XYZ file of C-alpha atoms in Angstrom:
392
model
C -8.490 81.426 1.134
C -5.263 79.929 2.479
C -5.919 76.554 0.914
C -5.869 78.103 -2.559
C -3.686 81.198 -2.268
C -0.729 79.749 -4.105
C -0.842 81.194 -7.602
C 1.179 78.281 -9.018
C -1.221 75.411 -8.284
C -4.658 76.777 -7.329
C -6.632 74.031 -9.095
C -4.567 71.185 -7.661
C -4.891 72.541 -4.137
C -8.665 72.949 -4.478
C -8.927 69.359 -5.685
C -7.243 68.232 -2.477
C -9.661 69.987 -0.102
C -12.977 70.441 -1.884
C -14.449 66.941 -1.535
C -17.526 66.369 0.600
C -16.894 65.021 4.105
C -16.279 61.289 4.059
C -17.019 58.458 6.471
C -20.399 57.446 7.826
C -20.699 59.690 10.883
C -23.685 61.955 11.426
C -21.960 64.911 9.755
C -20.657 62.901 6.792
C -22.009 63.620 3.335
C -23.398 60.081 3.229
C -25.575 60.790 6.285
C -26.188 64.554 5.914
C -27.129 65.147 2.287
C -30.933 65.064 2.488
C -31.128 68.450 0.735
C -29.283 67.018 -2.250
C -31.575 63.964 -2.211
C -34.606 66.253 -2.343
C -33.122 67.915 -5.421
C -32.479 64.523 -7.047
C -36.064 63.478 -6.418
C -37.351 66.748 -7.857
C -35.545 66.261 -11.175
C -36.019 62.481 -11.428
C -39.205 62.629 -13.570
C -37.513 65.131 -15.907
C -34.437 62.891 -16.200
C -36.483 59.768 -16.908
C -38.648 61.483 -19.514
C -35.626 63.047 -21.219
C -33.995 59.633 -21.532
C -37.199 58.051 -22.841
C -37.742 60.776 -25.449
C -34.144 61.114 -26.655
C -32.547 57.690 -26.452
C -33.152 56.486 -30.016
C -31.648 53.005 -30.205
C -28.690 52.414 -32.513
C -26.918 49.198 -33.373
C -23.412 50.413 -32.565
C -23.673 50.559 -28.768
C -21.391 47.556 -28.977
C -23.182 45.499 -26.344
C -22.093 47.752 -23.467
C -23.823 50.989 -22.473
C -21.462 53.229 -20.508
C -22.667 55.843 -18.020
C -20.648 58.373 -16.016
C -21.774 60.342 -12.962
C -19.539 63.405 -12.557
C -19.311 64.728 -9.003
C -20.873 61.523 -7.694
C -20.147 62.054 -3.992
C -20.852 59.136 -1.711
C -23.746 57.473 0.082
C -27.141 56.254 -1.091
C -27.763 59.366 -3.189
C -25.026 58.200 -5.551
C -26.649 54.796 -5.988
C -30.090 56.339 -6.505
C -28.701 58.249 -9.492
C -27.081 55.160 -11.014
C -30.214 53.034 -10.605
C -32.474 55.754 -11.994
C -30.423 56.154 -15.170
C -29.878 52.439 -15.760
C -33.562 51.643 -15.240
C -34.678 54.454 -17.558
C -32.298 53.345 -20.316
C -33.419 49.740 -19.870
C -36.984 50.746 -20.624
C -35.771 52.194 -23.923
C -34.289 48.798 -24.781
C -37.318 46.712 -23.775
C -38.037 45.519 -27.336
C -34.387 45.210 -28.332
C -31.360 43.247 -27.261
C -30.457 44.486 -23.792
C -26.856 45.710 -23.452
C -24.718 45.340 -20.382
C -24.217 48.471 -18.289
C -21.091 50.065 -16.887
C -21.254 53.007 -14.486
C -18.262 55.204 -13.714
C -18.451 57.038 -10.388
C -16.299 60.135 -10.850
C -15.193 62.690 -8.276
C -12.148 64.407 -6.818
C -9.426 62.301 -5.173
C -10.604 63.621 -1.794
C -13.992 61.909 -2.280
C -14.600 58.922 0.006
C -14.836 56.204 -2.640
C -14.110 53.506 -0.026
C -17.341 54.279 1.819
C -19.266 54.324 -1.465
C -18.029 50.916 -2.570
C -18.635 49.420 0.869
C -22.380 50.018 0.424
C -22.450 49.011 -3.250
C -24.925 46.110 -3.512
C -23.976 42.811 -5.155
C -23.898 42.764 -8.944
C -26.882 40.811 -10.286
C -26.779 40.949 -14.109
C -30.408 39.890 -14.464
C -31.661 42.169 -11.701
C -35.008 43.627 -12.761
C -36.476 46.756 -11.220
C -39.794 47.098 -12.990
C -41.442 48.516 -9.868
C -38.705 51.066 -9.209
C -37.867 49.406 -5.879
C -34.190 49.817 -6.664
C -34.646 53.564 -7.009
C -36.200 53.763 -3.554
C -33.867 51.167 -2.085
C -30.615 51.381 -4.043
C -29.059 48.751 -1.775
C -31.458 46.094 -3.086
C -29.302 45.264 -6.084
C -27.656 46.555 -9.221
C -27.526 45.382 -12.811
C -24.376 47.313 -13.731
C -20.666 46.945 -13.176
C -19.069 49.846 -11.336
C -15.736 51.629 -11.320
C -14.330 54.717 -9.597
C -12.440 57.413 -11.488
C -10.575 60.137 -9.562
C -9.902 63.570 -10.926
C -11.285 67.002 -11.709
C -14.150 66.900 -14.184
C -12.741 70.082 -15.710
C -10.244 67.792 -17.471
C -10.658 64.704 -19.619
C -10.790 61.571 -17.485
C -11.915 58.759 -19.798
C -10.986 57.435 -23.280
C -12.282 59.248 -26.339
C -15.790 58.325 -27.484
C -16.271 55.843 -24.640
C -19.444 57.180 -22.960
C -23.087 56.994 -24.008
C -24.630 58.944 -21.135
C -23.213 61.541 -18.727
C -24.843 62.886 -15.587
C -23.967 65.599 -13.083
C -26.191 66.793 -10.265
C -25.461 69.477 -7.636
C -21.807 69.482 -8.611
C -21.113 71.936 -11.443
C -21.858 74.928 -9.229
C -18.539 74.211 -7.481
C -15.752 76.141 -9.171
C -12.200 74.986 -9.761
C -11.040 77.964 -7.676
C -12.129 81.249 -6.203
C -11.620 83.859 -8.964
C -8.086 85.215 -8.666
C -9.241 88.830 -8.454
C -11.509 87.890 -5.534
C -8.759 85.940 -3.755
C -6.739 89.124 -3.598
C -9.511 91.032 -1.782
C -10.055 91.219 1.967
C -13.741 91.509 2.818
C -16.182 90.062 5.360
C -18.286 88.901 2.371
C -17.447 85.232 1.823
C -19.394 85.203 -1.446
C -21.291 87.434 -3.888
C -23.732 89.804 -2.208
C -25.221 93.245 -2.555
C -22.472 94.510 -0.243
C -19.782 93.581 -2.770
C -18.555 95.555 -5.733
C -20.151 94.593 -9.064
C -16.769 93.335 -10.262
C -16.982 90.473 -7.732
C -20.125 89.076 -9.341
C -18.601 89.492 -12.789
C -15.477 87.608 -11.665
C -17.526 84.679 -10.372
C -19.505 84.505 -13.625
C -16.281 84.611 -15.634
C -14.830 81.762 -13.554
C -18.019 79.713 -14.002
C -17.877 80.336 -17.760
C -14.257 79.173 -17.866
C -14.894 76.066 -15.769
C -18.148 75.018 -17.429
C -16.557 75.451 -20.864
C -13.657 73.217 -19.777
C -16.167 70.636 -18.540
C -18.029 70.644 -21.867
C -14.825 70.369 -23.913
C -13.651 67.402 -21.859
C -16.989 65.609 -22.133
C -17.134 66.315 -25.876
C -14.048 64.145 -26.270
C -15.375 61.339 -24.066
C -18.978 61.066 -25.327
C -19.857 59.216 -28.528
C -21.581 61.167 -31.293
C -25.259 61.395 -30.342
C -24.557 60.528 -26.734
C -26.563 62.352 -24.068
C -25.811 64.466 -21.013
C -28.133 65.503 -18.173
C -27.057 68.326 -15.876
C -28.735 69.889 -12.851
C -27.299 72.513 -10.529
C -28.600 75.140 -8.102
C -29.369 78.316 -10.000
C -30.836 81.796 -9.916
C -34.348 82.931 -10.699
C -34.739 84.134 -14.253
C -34.237 87.864 -14.716
C -32.392 88.467 -11.448
C -29.020 90.190 -11.366
C -25.988 88.331 -10.040
C -25.532 90.842 -7.230
C -29.169 90.706 -6.140
C -29.798 87.007 -5.756
C -27.640 83.890 -5.782
C -30.208 81.157 -5.283
C -29.616 79.263 -2.028
C -25.978 80.315 -1.877
C -26.615 83.849 -0.669
C -28.423 82.543 2.403
C -25.771 79.883 3.032
C -23.006 82.478 2.765
C -24.743 84.766 5.255
C -24.881 81.970 7.847
C -21.177 81.306 7.418
C -20.429 85.043 7.721
C -22.516 85.208 10.910
C -20.544 82.328 12.412
C -17.204 83.880 11.434
C -18.250 87.204 12.958
C -19.044 85.543 16.280
C -15.720 83.707 16.332
C -13.845 86.929 15.581
C -15.730 88.830 18.289
C -14.934 86.084 20.792
C -11.269 86.074 19.839
C -11.314 82.494 18.579
C -10.466 83.389 14.970
C -8.456 86.308 13.627
C -10.339 88.822 11.513
C -7.911 88.234 8.642
C -8.992 84.586 8.519
C -12.606 85.650 8.099
C -11.919 88.315 5.487
C -9.712 86.019 3.389
C -12.231 83.157 3.291
C -14.184 82.911 0.029
C -16.505 80.153 -1.182
C -15.797 78.672 -4.641
C -19.300 78.190 -6.005
C -21.677 80.005 -8.341
C -25.403 79.840 -9.099
C -26.052 80.570 -12.806
C -29.392 81.129 -14.481
C -30.621 79.087 -17.430
C -29.687 81.757 -19.984
C -26.081 81.754 -18.800
C -25.906 77.955 -18.964
C -27.451 77.788 -22.438
C -25.247 80.592 -23.738
C -22.061 78.828 -22.610
C -23.188 75.515 -24.137
C -23.906 77.149 -27.491
C -20.651 79.119 -27.416
C -18.606 75.977 -26.742
C -20.357 74.351 -29.684
C -20.024 70.585 -29.154
C -23.587 69.851 -28.024
C -27.151 70.245 -29.226
C -29.382 71.794 -26.575
C -32.536 69.713 -26.154
C -33.667 71.898 -23.280
C -32.381 74.183 -20.550
C -34.942 75.236 -17.969
C -35.358 76.317 -14.381
C -37.173 74.138 -11.886
C -38.451 76.483 -9.191
C -39.787 76.156 -5.663
C -37.899 73.110 -4.340
C -37.980 72.820 -0.555
C -34.667 71.327 0.523
C -35.394 71.278 4.251
C -38.548 70.356 6.123
C -39.708 69.622 9.659
C -41.076 66.228 8.659
C -38.585 64.450 10.930
C -38.842 66.952 13.764
C -41.480 67.974 16.249
C -42.205 71.615 16.921
C -40.118 72.564 19.902
C -37.166 70.464 18.718
C -35.376 73.504 17.348
C -32.044 72.449 18.840
C -32.238 69.096 17.080
C -33.053 70.876 13.821
C -30.086 73.191 14.400
C -27.779 70.217 14.808
C -29.220 68.692 11.637
C -28.453 71.896 9.706
C -24.961 72.170 11.194
C -24.231 68.629 10.037
C -25.404 69.424 6.511
C -23.072 72.444 6.401
C -20.214 70.360 7.771
C -20.787 67.683 5.130
C -20.294 70.258 2.368
C -17.884 72.809 3.845
C -15.863 71.253 6.649
C -12.946 70.239 4.454
C -12.393 73.700 2.946
C -13.072 75.531 6.241
C -10.573 73.406 8.154
C -8.009 73.723 5.368
C -8.386 77.500 5.595
C -8.413 77.864 9.386
C -5.825 75.150 9.971
C -7.452 74.292 13.294
C -10.001 71.598 14.129
C -11.236 73.403 17.243
C -11.976 76.642 15.399
C -13.683 74.682 12.639
C -15.858 72.875 15.159
C -16.773 76.164 16.824
C -17.817 77.689 13.487
C -20.287 74.909 12.731
C -21.614 74.987 16.290
C -22.461 78.669 15.690
C -24.222 77.797 12.436
C -26.298 75.170 14.245
C -27.170 77.574 17.039
C -28.342 80.183 14.531
C -30.317 77.560 12.588
C -32.236 76.623 15.743
C -33.443 80.245 15.829
C -34.191 80.399 12.103
C -36.168 77.146 11.769
C -39.105 78.760 9.985
C -36.828 80.583 7.557
C -34.961 77.392 6.675
C -38.168 75.412 6.183
C -39.838 78.094 4.057
C -36.843 78.761 1.790
C -37.021 77.465 -1.762
C -34.257 76.433 -4.140
C -34.217 76.688 -7.919
C -32.425 74.182 -10.123
C -31.166 74.794 -13.634
C -31.697 71.586 -15.599
C -30.197 70.855 -19.026
C -30.335 67.942 -21.453
C -27.732 67.930 -24.214
C -26.738 65.598 -27.038
C -23.280 65.369 -28.564
C -23.051 66.681 -32.100
C -21.829 64.240 -34.749
C -21.614 63.671 -38.471
C -25.284 62.743 -38.630
C -26.302 64.063 -35.193
C -27.478 60.578 -34.287
C -28.754 59.753 -30.824
C -28.739 56.625 -28.711
């Protein structure tokens, strides 16, 4: 990938181009992230129960309970996460002195924090959400102060022992870079598939191991002893080999390959541009996640499990026969996630636009396949080890 080919600063360059598409247009992440919202809603009961069962109150919170959302993105989804966590923790404090809440929204510098803070509702310290209205309407109010923190979550970003709760959803599957050995290959496969050599899958797993370990080490410095962390990311079905199935990513990669092939055949994009494009993400299974956590050693695993059968797309907002509208909807969702890295690689807005038009056209033909496809999420709840392994 051109945007990350420099061997001297691959991580820095990826940080500059990987962020989700900003603004509030129809293809922005804020307006075209319904799939991610469906995943958030699927794990919400698990998140709330995990907080309720593991947040044992301690006296040394210090009056302020600090929460960080790593890979926060922008739009209402981000506020839904913050409200859900704050409300769940509040319920744990119902019979005790209620602390104040601080939420750190953390993402790459390329994230559109301006758009996020423009929709942030007014701070109302006594705002009560006993009926969960704030979860459904995150613009109704907030009972937390908010701050933005820019940087890669593979490094430490906050003071030592400053956080009580960390969250990351549909973010940790993004890698800091395409594995170096894969960058050096030319192949029409933009990701892991059965058409690749086995070493490609191994390289992606090795990169995920390296990145996830760096994430855990950084959070281990920032989280207080006994503090909690909830993680969810797209993952593979248990027992499947890396080369056989990559959760939703295999299907996504095939659509991007189809679009590239059409552009090459039409002479819009050079074949070298297609064969040098690789996607920096990875779908682990629960065993791989748990193994890395235990190997890193800073956290107690409360649970790691796979949530199966999540439908990320539906025809609920479309009538049968509106396939073209559905295709445009899908194209916008791809643009929200991939436009920045595709344009950085192609170096041409027109070619980038043509690629996503091809994806939308193909989606209008594959409506039933999109609607019927299911996504699995790997979900983990961890607590920071300490002298007495206390929890909050």
